[in-house]
Amino acid sequence: MSELSVVGKNVIRLDALEKVTGTALYAADEALGEPGMLHGKVLWSPHAHARIISIDISRAKKVPGVEAVLTGKDVPEARVGSCVDDQHMLAREKVRFVGDAVAVVAARTLEAAEEALALIKVKYEVLPAVFDAEEAMRPDCPVVLHPGLSGYKRNMYPYLGNDLPGPNVHTHHKVRRGNVEEGFRQADLIVENRFSTARISHCQLEPASSVARPNVDGTLVISTSTKSVYTGVQAEVCRFFGLPPSKVRGVTHYIGGNFGSAPRAHIFAALAAIRTGRPVKVVFSREECFFRDLNRLPMVIYLKDGVKKDGTLVARQIKLICNCGAYAQITPLVIRNGSFGSSQYRIPNFRWDAYGVYTNEPPSGAFRGFGNAQPFWAMEQHMDIIAEKLRMDPVELRQKNLIAEGEENLRGEKTHSMGAAECLDKVAQWIGWGRPTSQPSSNTVKVAKGFALANKYTQVDTIASALVRFNKDGFVDVFHGSDEIGQGSQTVLAQIAAEELGVPVEKIKVIWGDSARVPYDHGAISSRTTMFVGNAIRAACQDVKRLICATASPVMGAAPEDLEARGGQIYFRSNPSKSMPVSDLFLPGRATCLPHDAELLGQGTFFYKGYSDGDPETGQGTRLTASYCYTAHAVEVAVDTETGEVKVLRFCSATDVGRAINPKLCEAQSEGGIAQGIGSALYEEMLLDRGRVLNCNFHDYGMPRMTELPGNHDLKCFLVEANHREGPFGAKGMGEGAMTPSAPAIANAIYNATGVRLMDLPMSPERLLRALKAQNKEAGHKSGPL
Amino acid sequence: MSELSVVGKNVIRLDALEKVTGTALYAADEALGEPGMLHGKVLWSPHAHARIISIDISRAKKVPGVEAVLTGKDVPEARVGSCVDDQHMLAREKVRFVGDAVAVVAARTLEAAEEALALIKVKYEVLPAVFDAEEAMRPDCPVVLHPGLSGYKRNMYPYLGNDLPGPNVHTHHKVRRGNVEEGFRQADLIVENRFSTARISHCQLEPASSVARPNVDGTLVISTSTKSVYTGVQAEVCRFFGLPPSKVRGVTHYIGGNFGSAPRAHIFAALAAIRTGRPVKVVFSREECFFRDLNRLPMVIYLKDGVKKDGTLVARQIKLICNCGAYAQITPLVIRNGSFGSSQYRIPNFRWDAYGVYTNEPPSGAFRGFGNAQPFWAMEQHMDIIAEKLRMDPVELRQKNLIAEGEENLRGEKTHSMGAAECLDKVAQWIGWGRPTSQPSSNTVKVAKGFALANKYTQVDTIASALVRFNKDGFVDVFHGSDEIGQGSQTVLAQIAAEELGVPVEKIKVIWGDSARVPYDHGAISSRTTMFVGNAIRAACQDVKRLICATASPVMGAAPEDLEARGGQIYFRSNPSKSMPVSDLFLPGRATCLPHDAELLGQGTFFYKGYSDGDPETGQGTRLTASYCYTAHAVEVAVDTETGEVKVLRFCSATDVGRAINPKLCEAQSEGGIAQGIGSALYEEMLLDRGRVLNCNFHDYGMPRMTELPGNHDLKCFLVEANHREGPFGAKGMGEGAMTPSAPAIANAIYNATGVRLMDLPMSPERLLRALKAQNKEAGHKSGPL
C-alpha cells in the first residue's frame, strides 16, 4: 500500500472550478425561461389534526393562467409510504399535521399559482391532536391518528416488530442478548436516567426544487434536488404513482447539501405534470423546507446501565420512544439502525426496545447519523456518570469496555477495522485530558473539557454498479449512480479510479445523476458511497485492465496473464522494462486489434453476498452492517453561569475512516460534522406550537454561525486508518459519524465545568440556567461546601 | 430462423407517438428562452474567389447586445479538413466560394446579431475564378485555388493518390485489374460516352441548428442537428479546435432527415462559445443550408466498355472528374468509395481513374449513395446501349454478367449475399418487362419502360459498441452511439435486442445521442447502423444472457451452461419445462444472488478484424467493404415530346436487404429513395451563376412533390433476403442503395420511349426538348422512315 500515488493525496475537488465560478448546475437552474413550463405550488394544512369537510376550488380554477387545481380526489386511492403505507400525496379525508398537503396548483406563472392557492377554500372540522409521543403511546390514548393502521401494509415488517403497545404505535424494534435482569443482579452499580433529544432540521442550503416532464409514452422525467437518483427519486416516484421503474427517469445535478433531508418537491411536480401533461416546476421556500424536510427524529431515551466495580459493563437496558410525527416515513428503519451504535462496547446482557409513535407533529426521517446520535446522547453521558461514580478515568473506562478486533459484538457480528481506541487516545492527547484548561475558570465563567466516543455503521444490504470507459485519448469516464451532495464523493471516486488504473486523476471524469444513463446505485446514503461505489468502480477498472491485456495480447505476442496494464502502458510481467502504450491499441489500421476511435468499457458491481436482516425477535445476525466508522470528540467549553451561554473554545475530533482516500475531504466532513454537532448540542430545535413550526427560517432557527465555532487553531481533525479489508484501499464511509458524539461530549464538558448534567437537547442557556438554579437550591439544601 | 418472433415484423416506429404529437425534441428546441444564451450569425463571402484586403468590425461591435465579432484572426492558424487540411473556420486571406465564412457575430438577440452582421465592412480584391472541373484540372490552369496544396497535410493519403495532373487536383484514385488495353482488343464491341451529373442538395427538412456550451473546465458541450454524435460532432469539433475527444461532448436529438448532409452550424457555435465563454446558438436558414450543406459531388464521367458478341463484358475503363468545390472535405473518400459500385459485374479488365478537383463552387460531400449513384448514371445506361447494339435483352445481359456468390469481384473481395439476380427478376416481372405499357403511346406522349441495377456497399473499417441493461422490472435499456436521422434505426435496433433476449419489443428502450453517456459508434453513415450497431447490440444481449445464467446458476442448482435465458425466463436446457423468472434474481433478501434493485449490464462490440484499405496503386484488397446491398429499379414513364416533361407512371424497386428486420421501414426507405431518385433524375440541380446558388429555397429548387410521384397502386417495393452471414439475423444496410439506380432506369425508359439518350443530369424538359430536336434534325438528314 506504500506505493499508492493518488489515494491518500489531497486532490483538489473536481467540482471546485464550477462551484467557485458559479457555473455548477443545480436543480433550480433547470428550465429557466422554458416556454410551456408550469409552476406548481402546494396548499398546506393549517391544522395539526382536522377532518376535511369540503374543498372549494371553483374560484382558484378561474385565475387566468391556472392549468390545474388538484386535491385529494385526484390522487391514487392507495396509501403509500417507505415503511408503512400510511400516506396519500394529498390529504383525502383528514390532515394530520400543520403542513400536510391539501392541494396543488399548476399555473403558467408563479404569481397565478400563488393567487389561485389563496382562493382555495377548505372547510375543516378540527380534531383533538396529540404532540407528545409518550402520551400518544399510552394504550388508552384517545387520539387514533391512523385508525386503519392494523390494515396498512407495513413494508419492512421485521424492523417494525409485532407487539405494539398502543393504537398510535407503528414500530417496536427489539434487540436481545444475554439476560439483562441477570446482568443487573451481577452489577455493583446501576445508573438509570431519562434523556431526550430535539426535533432539528437539516438546513441544507439548497431548498428543494424539481421539474417533472411527462413524455407522451407515459414516462416521466423527474429532475430534482433530492439525493439518490434511483432510490430517492425514481423508486419514490414509482411508489407514489404505481409506475414501473422504467417509466420514471430520475435526474439530479449538483446538490447543495442534504444530510438526509427528503423534501419531495418532485412528488408534487410529478402529480401536476401527470395531470396537465406539461412540464411542471416546484420550488420550495425555506419555510416549506423546514416542515416538509423530514427532520431529525426526537427521542425520549430511558437508559439503565449495570457495571462492575472495576468498570466492566455487564448490562444495558434501553427504551426509546420516538416521536415520528404524522406519517411513519423511513422512521422504522431509523429506529432499527439507531441500535447499531451500541455495538462499540462489550455488553454481555443487552435489551433494546424502541417505539415509533405517530403524533400530530411534522414527520421525521433520515438525518446525518440515522438514529445513532440520539442514543449516544444518553449512552455517552452515562459512561461519564459511571466513571465518576466509580472514580475511574472516563477514557480508561471506555478503553476497558471497547470491543476488540475479531470479537463478536452484541449483535452477533465479528468486529473488524476497530480504530476507536486510537481515536480516543488522539483526542485525549490533543485536548490535554487531565491537564489544565487553556484558560482558567473565573467566578462566573467555568472552563472544562469533556469528550465522547461514538460510531456510525454503513448499511449492508445495498448494491453499487459502475461502468468505466477508457477512451482513446487516455481520458477515463466513470459512470455510477450515487449523488454529489456536496461531500466531494466525485473526487474521491475519481481518485479510486485513478489509483486502480494508474493514471493521473486529471484524466478521470465522473458522471452521475441520471437513472436513464448511469448504472444502478442505492445512492448517497448511510455513508456508503466511498465503500460501495468505490469498490464497484475499482472492479470496473480491473475489468478494463483485463480487457486491455486481452486486446494487447495478440499485438504484443504474450498471453493476457503475462501482461499488466498500468499508467497508460501495457507491461510484460516477465520484463517490465518492455511496454507498449495503451493508446497504440487505438492506432488506425491495426487490423489485429481495435480499429481507431473505439473505447474500452469495463463494469463492476459490489454487494455483500452473506448479509442478513437479523432475527426480528433478538436483532441478532452475523452480518447486519458493512462497516463501522468510529469518531471521538473532545471539547473544551466555557460556561457563563450568569447567562447560561456555552462557548466552545477548542474542539478535536478523531475519526477512523479505514483509509483516507482524500484526507482534506475527510477533514472537511469532520469539520462540518463538528459544526452541525455543536448546533444540535447547544442551539438547534424546531419550536412547535401545537404542531406549528414557529422558527422555520434561518433568522429564528439556531444554526451556529462561524462566530459560534472554534477558530482554525482551536479546531483539529485527526484521521485514524484502521484499514477495512473490504473497503477500497481499506476505506470506510465517514460522513455521518462526524456529528454523533458532539452533543454528549459537550454535555460532559458542561458537567465537568459546572457540575450540572443536562439530559435534554438542546443545552440552551434557559435550560442550563434552570439546571444551575436547581443545583444551587439543592446545594443550599445540602448546605455543603462548593 | 423460422422461429423469429420480432425480427421480420412490422413493428410500429418507437418514435411514432412523439413525432405525431409534436413532442419529439430536435436541436432547435434546445435552450428556448434560456437566459444568457447568445445567438450566432455568420457573414458569408459574396465572391467566388477574392483576396480579403481588410475587415472593419468597429461599427458591428458597437451594436448593443453584441458580445463578439470574430474574424479569421480569431481562429486557429492551422488549416484542418476531413481528408486534406485545407480550411480555416473563418477565411484568413482569401475567400474561395460564395458562402465561405468570413465572420461570426454573437449577440444577446438574433436581431442584434443580424444588425451587426450588416455593419461588418469587408474589402475584397476579386480574383479570377474557375467553376469547371475539367478546366481547373488542366496542368496549365491559371487559377491555383490552394497554392500551398503540396504542403497541406493529406490525411487519407492512400485514397488521395500521388500522381496529380494539375495544381488544382487534390485526389487521384486508381483501381487496376487485368489489362484494359488487352481487354478492349478482345472485345467485339466497344461503347464509349461522356456523362455528367448535377450538383444537388440533400434538402433534409430540418435546417442545421446547434447550441455550444463552454464549461469552466475547458470542455465544450455541443448539441446539434448533425448526425453521428461521435464522428460528425465530437471528432469534427476536436479537429477544428485541436481538442482531445474527452474535452468535447456531442449531443444529438431526433434529426429531421440527413442523407449525408453536414452543414456544421456547430463549428460556428463552438467558436463563438469558446471566445465568449457563454452558450451560443446558431440556426441556419434554408438558404444557408443550400450552400453550406456539402451537396452531392458533380462528376463528369468518361466511360468506355468492351464486350464480346455474346454479351460478356471484357473491359471497362472509367475516368471521373469530380468538381469538389473550394475545399476537399470528405470528397476523396466519396470518390474512392464510389468505385465499389462497379463490383456487381464480372469484368476481368478494369481501370478506374477518379480525380478530385478544386473549383470556386460550394464544397461537396457525402450524399445518399456516397459517390455511387454518379458512376451508375453512366454504367447502367451503357448496359442498355450495349444490349441494344448486341440485340440482347437488357435483363439477360445484366444477368449474364452478374458476379456470383463466392466469386472474386474486380476488387479482390469474395462475393457474398448476392441478391441482385432476384432483384432484377422481381422488378422485371412487376413492371411487365417485354409486355405492353399500362397505357399506349400517343403521337405526342410516348410511354415506355426502363430499368437499372445498382448497389451500395457498407463501409468496413468502423466499430460499434453497445450496452444493454436488463432492469428488474423486465424493461431493457439499449445504449448505443449511432443516430436517429429519421430512418427508424431505433426501432430496428430495438427489434434486434427484443429478438435476441426473447422479450416483447415494447420492453426495449433505445438510448443514443450523447457522446458522454453512450458507448462509441462510428455513426449513422454508410447504411451501417443495422449491421454494425445491430451486431454490437446482439452481442451485448448475449452478454446479458450469460450474466443471467451465471447469476441464476447457484439459485437453480445448475451449471451456467445448462441454463438458457429467454423471454424473461431461465430454462434448464435438459428440461425446458422447468424454469424460473429472471425477475426472481432481483427478489429482496436473496442473499446468494443479486440484492433487490439491481440491474444486469451486458456489453458488445462489433468490428471486422481482417479488413484492409486496399492497395493504393490497384485498389485491390480481400476485405474492402462490409457488405453490398443490391437495388433494381424498373420504371414506366410518359414523355411529352411537345413539352419535354416526363411523368413517372409506375415505379418498382427490389432491394436485397439480407434480412428485413422491419419490412415496412425497409419499404419506407425504398420509397424515400425512389422519390429522391426521381428528383435527382428529372428535376434537381443547384443552379449556379459564377458560383452563386440561384435557387437555394424549396420554391425554386426542384424537389419532387407528391404530384410528381406515382400513386400507391403504381409504386411497389420488393424486399429480397439474401441473408448475410455476418449481419444480425442476416441483415445488411439498405438505406442508401434505394436511390442509386433511379436516374439510369428513368433514362433508359426515356430512351425506350423516344429514342433519345440523355447523358447529363437532370433530364429537364429543356434538355429533353433539345435532344428531341437534335434527333429530329438527324432523322431529317437521314430522311429514313420513322
Short mmCIF file of C-alpha atoms in Angstrom, two decimals, chain B residues 291-451:
data_model
loop_
_atom_site.label_atom_id
_atom_site.label_comp_id
_atom_site.label_asym_id
_atom_site.label_seq_id
_atom_site.Cartn_x
_atom_site.Cartn_y
_atom_site.Cartn_z
CA PHE B 291 -24.67 26.45 -49.90
CA ARG B 292 -23.19 25.07 -46.63
CA ASP B 293 -24.60 21.54 -46.70
CA LEU B 294 -21.84 19.87 -48.79
CA ASN B 295 -24.00 18.94 -51.76
CA ARG B 296 -23.73 15.86 -53.97
CA LEU B 297 -20.44 15.77 -55.84
CA PRO B 298 -20.97 16.57 -59.55
CA MET B 299 -18.97 14.33 -61.84
CA VAL B 300 -18.03 14.20 -65.48
CA ILE B 301 -17.74 10.53 -66.39
CA TYR B 302 -15.88 9.15 -69.41
CA LEU B 303 -16.92 5.52 -69.75
CA LYS B 304 -15.54 3.00 -72.23
CA ASP B 305 -16.82 -0.58 -72.24
CA GLY B 306 -15.61 -3.55 -74.25
CA VAL B 307 -17.91 -6.55 -74.72
CA LYS B 308 -17.97 -9.82 -76.62
CA LYS B 309 -20.72 -10.60 -79.13
CA ASP B 310 -22.44 -12.88 -76.62
CA GLY B 311 -22.66 -10.02 -74.15
CA THR B 312 -19.69 -10.92 -71.97
CA LEU B 313 -18.11 -7.78 -70.54
CA VAL B 314 -14.35 -7.94 -71.06
CA ALA B 315 -13.11 -4.46 -70.27
CA ARG B 316 -14.23 -1.26 -68.66
CA GLN B 317 -12.32 1.97 -68.43
CA ILE B 318 -13.75 4.84 -66.47
CA LYS B 319 -12.45 8.30 -65.83
CA LEU B 320 -14.24 10.61 -63.42
CA ILE B 321 -13.60 14.29 -62.99
CA CYS B 322 -15.20 15.45 -59.78
CA ASN B 323 -15.99 19.08 -59.07
CA CYS B 324 -15.27 19.14 -55.34
CA GLY B 325 -15.72 22.86 -54.88
CA ALA B 326 -13.47 25.09 -52.85
CA TYR B 327 -12.42 22.64 -50.13
CA ALA B 328 -11.73 18.91 -50.34
CA GLN B 329 -13.89 17.99 -47.34
CA ILE B 330 -14.78 14.29 -47.47
CA THR B 331 -14.73 14.11 -51.29
CA PRO B 332 -11.57 11.97 -51.61
CA LEU B 333 -13.41 9.24 -49.70
CA VAL B 334 -16.60 9.79 -51.73
CA ILE B 335 -14.55 9.36 -54.89
CA ARG B 336 -12.77 6.24 -53.61
CA ASN B 337 -15.90 4.58 -52.30
CA GLY B 338 -17.82 5.43 -55.47
CA SER B 339 -15.64 2.82 -57.14
CA PHE B 340 -17.21 -0.08 -55.22
CA GLY B 341 -20.40 0.05 -57.29
CA SER B 342 -18.55 -1.42 -60.26
CA SER B 343 -18.16 -4.67 -58.39
CA GLN B 344 -21.58 -6.08 -59.34
CA TYR B 345 -20.47 -7.35 -62.73
CA ARG B 346 -17.73 -9.74 -63.73
CA ILE B 347 -15.21 -7.51 -65.56
CA PRO B 348 -11.78 -9.10 -65.94
CA ASN B 349 -10.09 -5.94 -67.14
CA PHE B 350 -10.90 -2.76 -65.28
CA ARG B 351 -9.32 0.62 -64.96
CA TRP B 352 -10.65 3.45 -62.82
CA ASP B 353 -9.16 6.92 -62.55
CA ALA B 354 -11.05 9.42 -60.49
CA TYR B 355 -9.88 12.97 -59.93
CA GLY B 356 -10.95 15.30 -57.16
CA VAL B 357 -10.66 18.86 -58.34
CA TYR B 358 -10.89 22.18 -56.54
CA THR B 359 -13.13 24.83 -58.10
CA ASN B 360 -14.74 28.03 -56.80
CA GLU B 361 -18.08 26.33 -56.30
CA PRO B 362 -19.58 25.39 -52.89
CA PRO B 363 -17.85 22.29 -51.50
CA SER B 364 -19.37 18.84 -51.87
CA GLY B 365 -19.54 15.94 -49.50
CA ALA B 366 -21.49 12.85 -48.62
CA PHE B 367 -24.88 12.26 -50.20
CA ARG B 368 -27.08 9.14 -50.03
CA GLY B 369 -25.17 6.68 -52.19
CA PHE B 370 -21.80 8.22 -51.32
CA GLY B 371 -20.36 8.56 -54.82
CA ASN B 372 -22.06 5.52 -56.30
CA ALA B 373 -25.15 6.99 -57.96
CA GLN B 374 -22.95 9.10 -60.29
CA PRO B 375 -20.96 6.26 -61.96
CA PHE B 376 -24.16 4.17 -62.14
CA TRP B 377 -25.73 7.01 -64.11
CA ALA B 378 -23.19 6.18 -66.80
CA MET B 379 -22.64 2.44 -66.31
CA GLU B 380 -26.30 1.40 -66.26
CA GLN B 381 -27.08 3.39 -69.40
CA HIS B 382 -24.14 1.67 -71.07
CA MET B 383 -25.63 -1.73 -70.24
CA ASP B 384 -28.76 -0.77 -72.16
CA ILE B 385 -26.76 0.73 -75.05
CA ILE B 386 -24.70 -2.47 -75.29
CA ALA B 387 -27.80 -4.69 -75.09
CA GLU B 388 -29.42 -2.76 -77.91
CA LYS B 389 -26.34 -2.90 -80.07
CA LEU B 390 -26.00 -6.65 -79.47
CA ARG B 391 -29.77 -7.10 -79.87
CA MET B 392 -29.88 -8.75 -76.48
CA ASP B 393 -32.46 -8.36 -73.81
CA PRO B 394 -31.02 -5.88 -71.28
CA VAL B 395 -32.21 -8.02 -68.33
CA GLU B 396 -30.46 -11.01 -69.79
CA LEU B 397 -27.28 -9.03 -70.48
CA ARG B 398 -27.11 -7.97 -66.86
CA GLN B 399 -27.94 -11.43 -65.51
CA LYS B 400 -25.21 -12.92 -67.70
CA ASN B 401 -22.55 -10.59 -66.32
CA LEU B 402 -23.65 -10.59 -62.69
CA ILE B 403 -20.98 -11.80 -60.35
CA ALA B 404 -21.90 -14.97 -58.45
CA GLU B 405 -21.88 -15.89 -54.78
CA GLY B 406 -18.34 -16.86 -53.80
CA GLU B 407 -16.74 -15.36 -56.89
CA GLU B 408 -13.92 -12.84 -56.56
CA ASN B 409 -15.07 -9.38 -57.62
CA LEU B 410 -12.97 -6.86 -59.52
CA ARG B 411 -11.51 -5.58 -56.24
CA GLY B 412 -10.40 -8.96 -54.98
CA GLU B 413 -13.25 -9.50 -52.48
CA LYS B 414 -15.15 -12.81 -52.29
CA THR B 415 -18.76 -12.07 -53.20
CA HIS B 416 -21.31 -12.96 -50.53
CA SER B 417 -25.03 -12.33 -50.05
CA MET B 418 -25.73 -11.68 -53.72
CA GLY B 419 -29.41 -10.96 -54.31
CA ALA B 420 -29.04 -8.87 -57.47
CA ALA B 421 -30.41 -11.50 -59.86
CA GLU B 422 -33.56 -11.92 -57.81
CA CYS B 423 -33.96 -8.13 -57.59
CA LEU B 424 -33.75 -7.87 -61.36
CA ASP B 425 -36.30 -10.65 -61.85
CA LYS B 426 -38.70 -9.13 -59.35
CA VAL B 427 -38.79 -5.66 -60.91
CA ALA B 428 -38.88 -7.03 -64.46
CA GLN B 429 -41.86 -9.16 -63.59
CA TRP B 430 -43.80 -6.45 -61.77
CA ILE B 431 -43.23 -3.79 -64.42
CA GLY B 432 -44.14 -6.36 -67.08
CA TRP B 433 -40.89 -6.23 -68.97
CA GLY B 434 -41.43 -7.23 -72.59
CA ARG B 435 -45.16 -6.70 -72.26
CA PRO B 436 -47.23 -3.68 -73.33
CA THR B 437 -47.15 -0.50 -71.25
CA SER B 438 -50.00 0.35 -68.91
CA GLN B 439 -51.22 2.98 -71.38
CA PRO B 440 -50.50 3.29 -75.09
CA SER B 441 -48.26 5.99 -76.52
CA SER B 442 -49.94 8.80 -78.43
CA ASN B 443 -48.47 10.99 -81.14
CA THR B 444 -47.05 13.38 -78.61
CA VAL B 445 -46.89 11.34 -75.41
CA LYS B 446 -44.56 8.37 -75.59
CA VAL B 447 -44.83 5.67 -72.95
CA ALA B 448 -42.11 3.11 -72.23
CA LYS B 449 -40.33 1.14 -69.56
CA GLY B 450 -36.77 1.05 -68.41
CA PHE B 451 -34.74 -0.32 -65.57
#
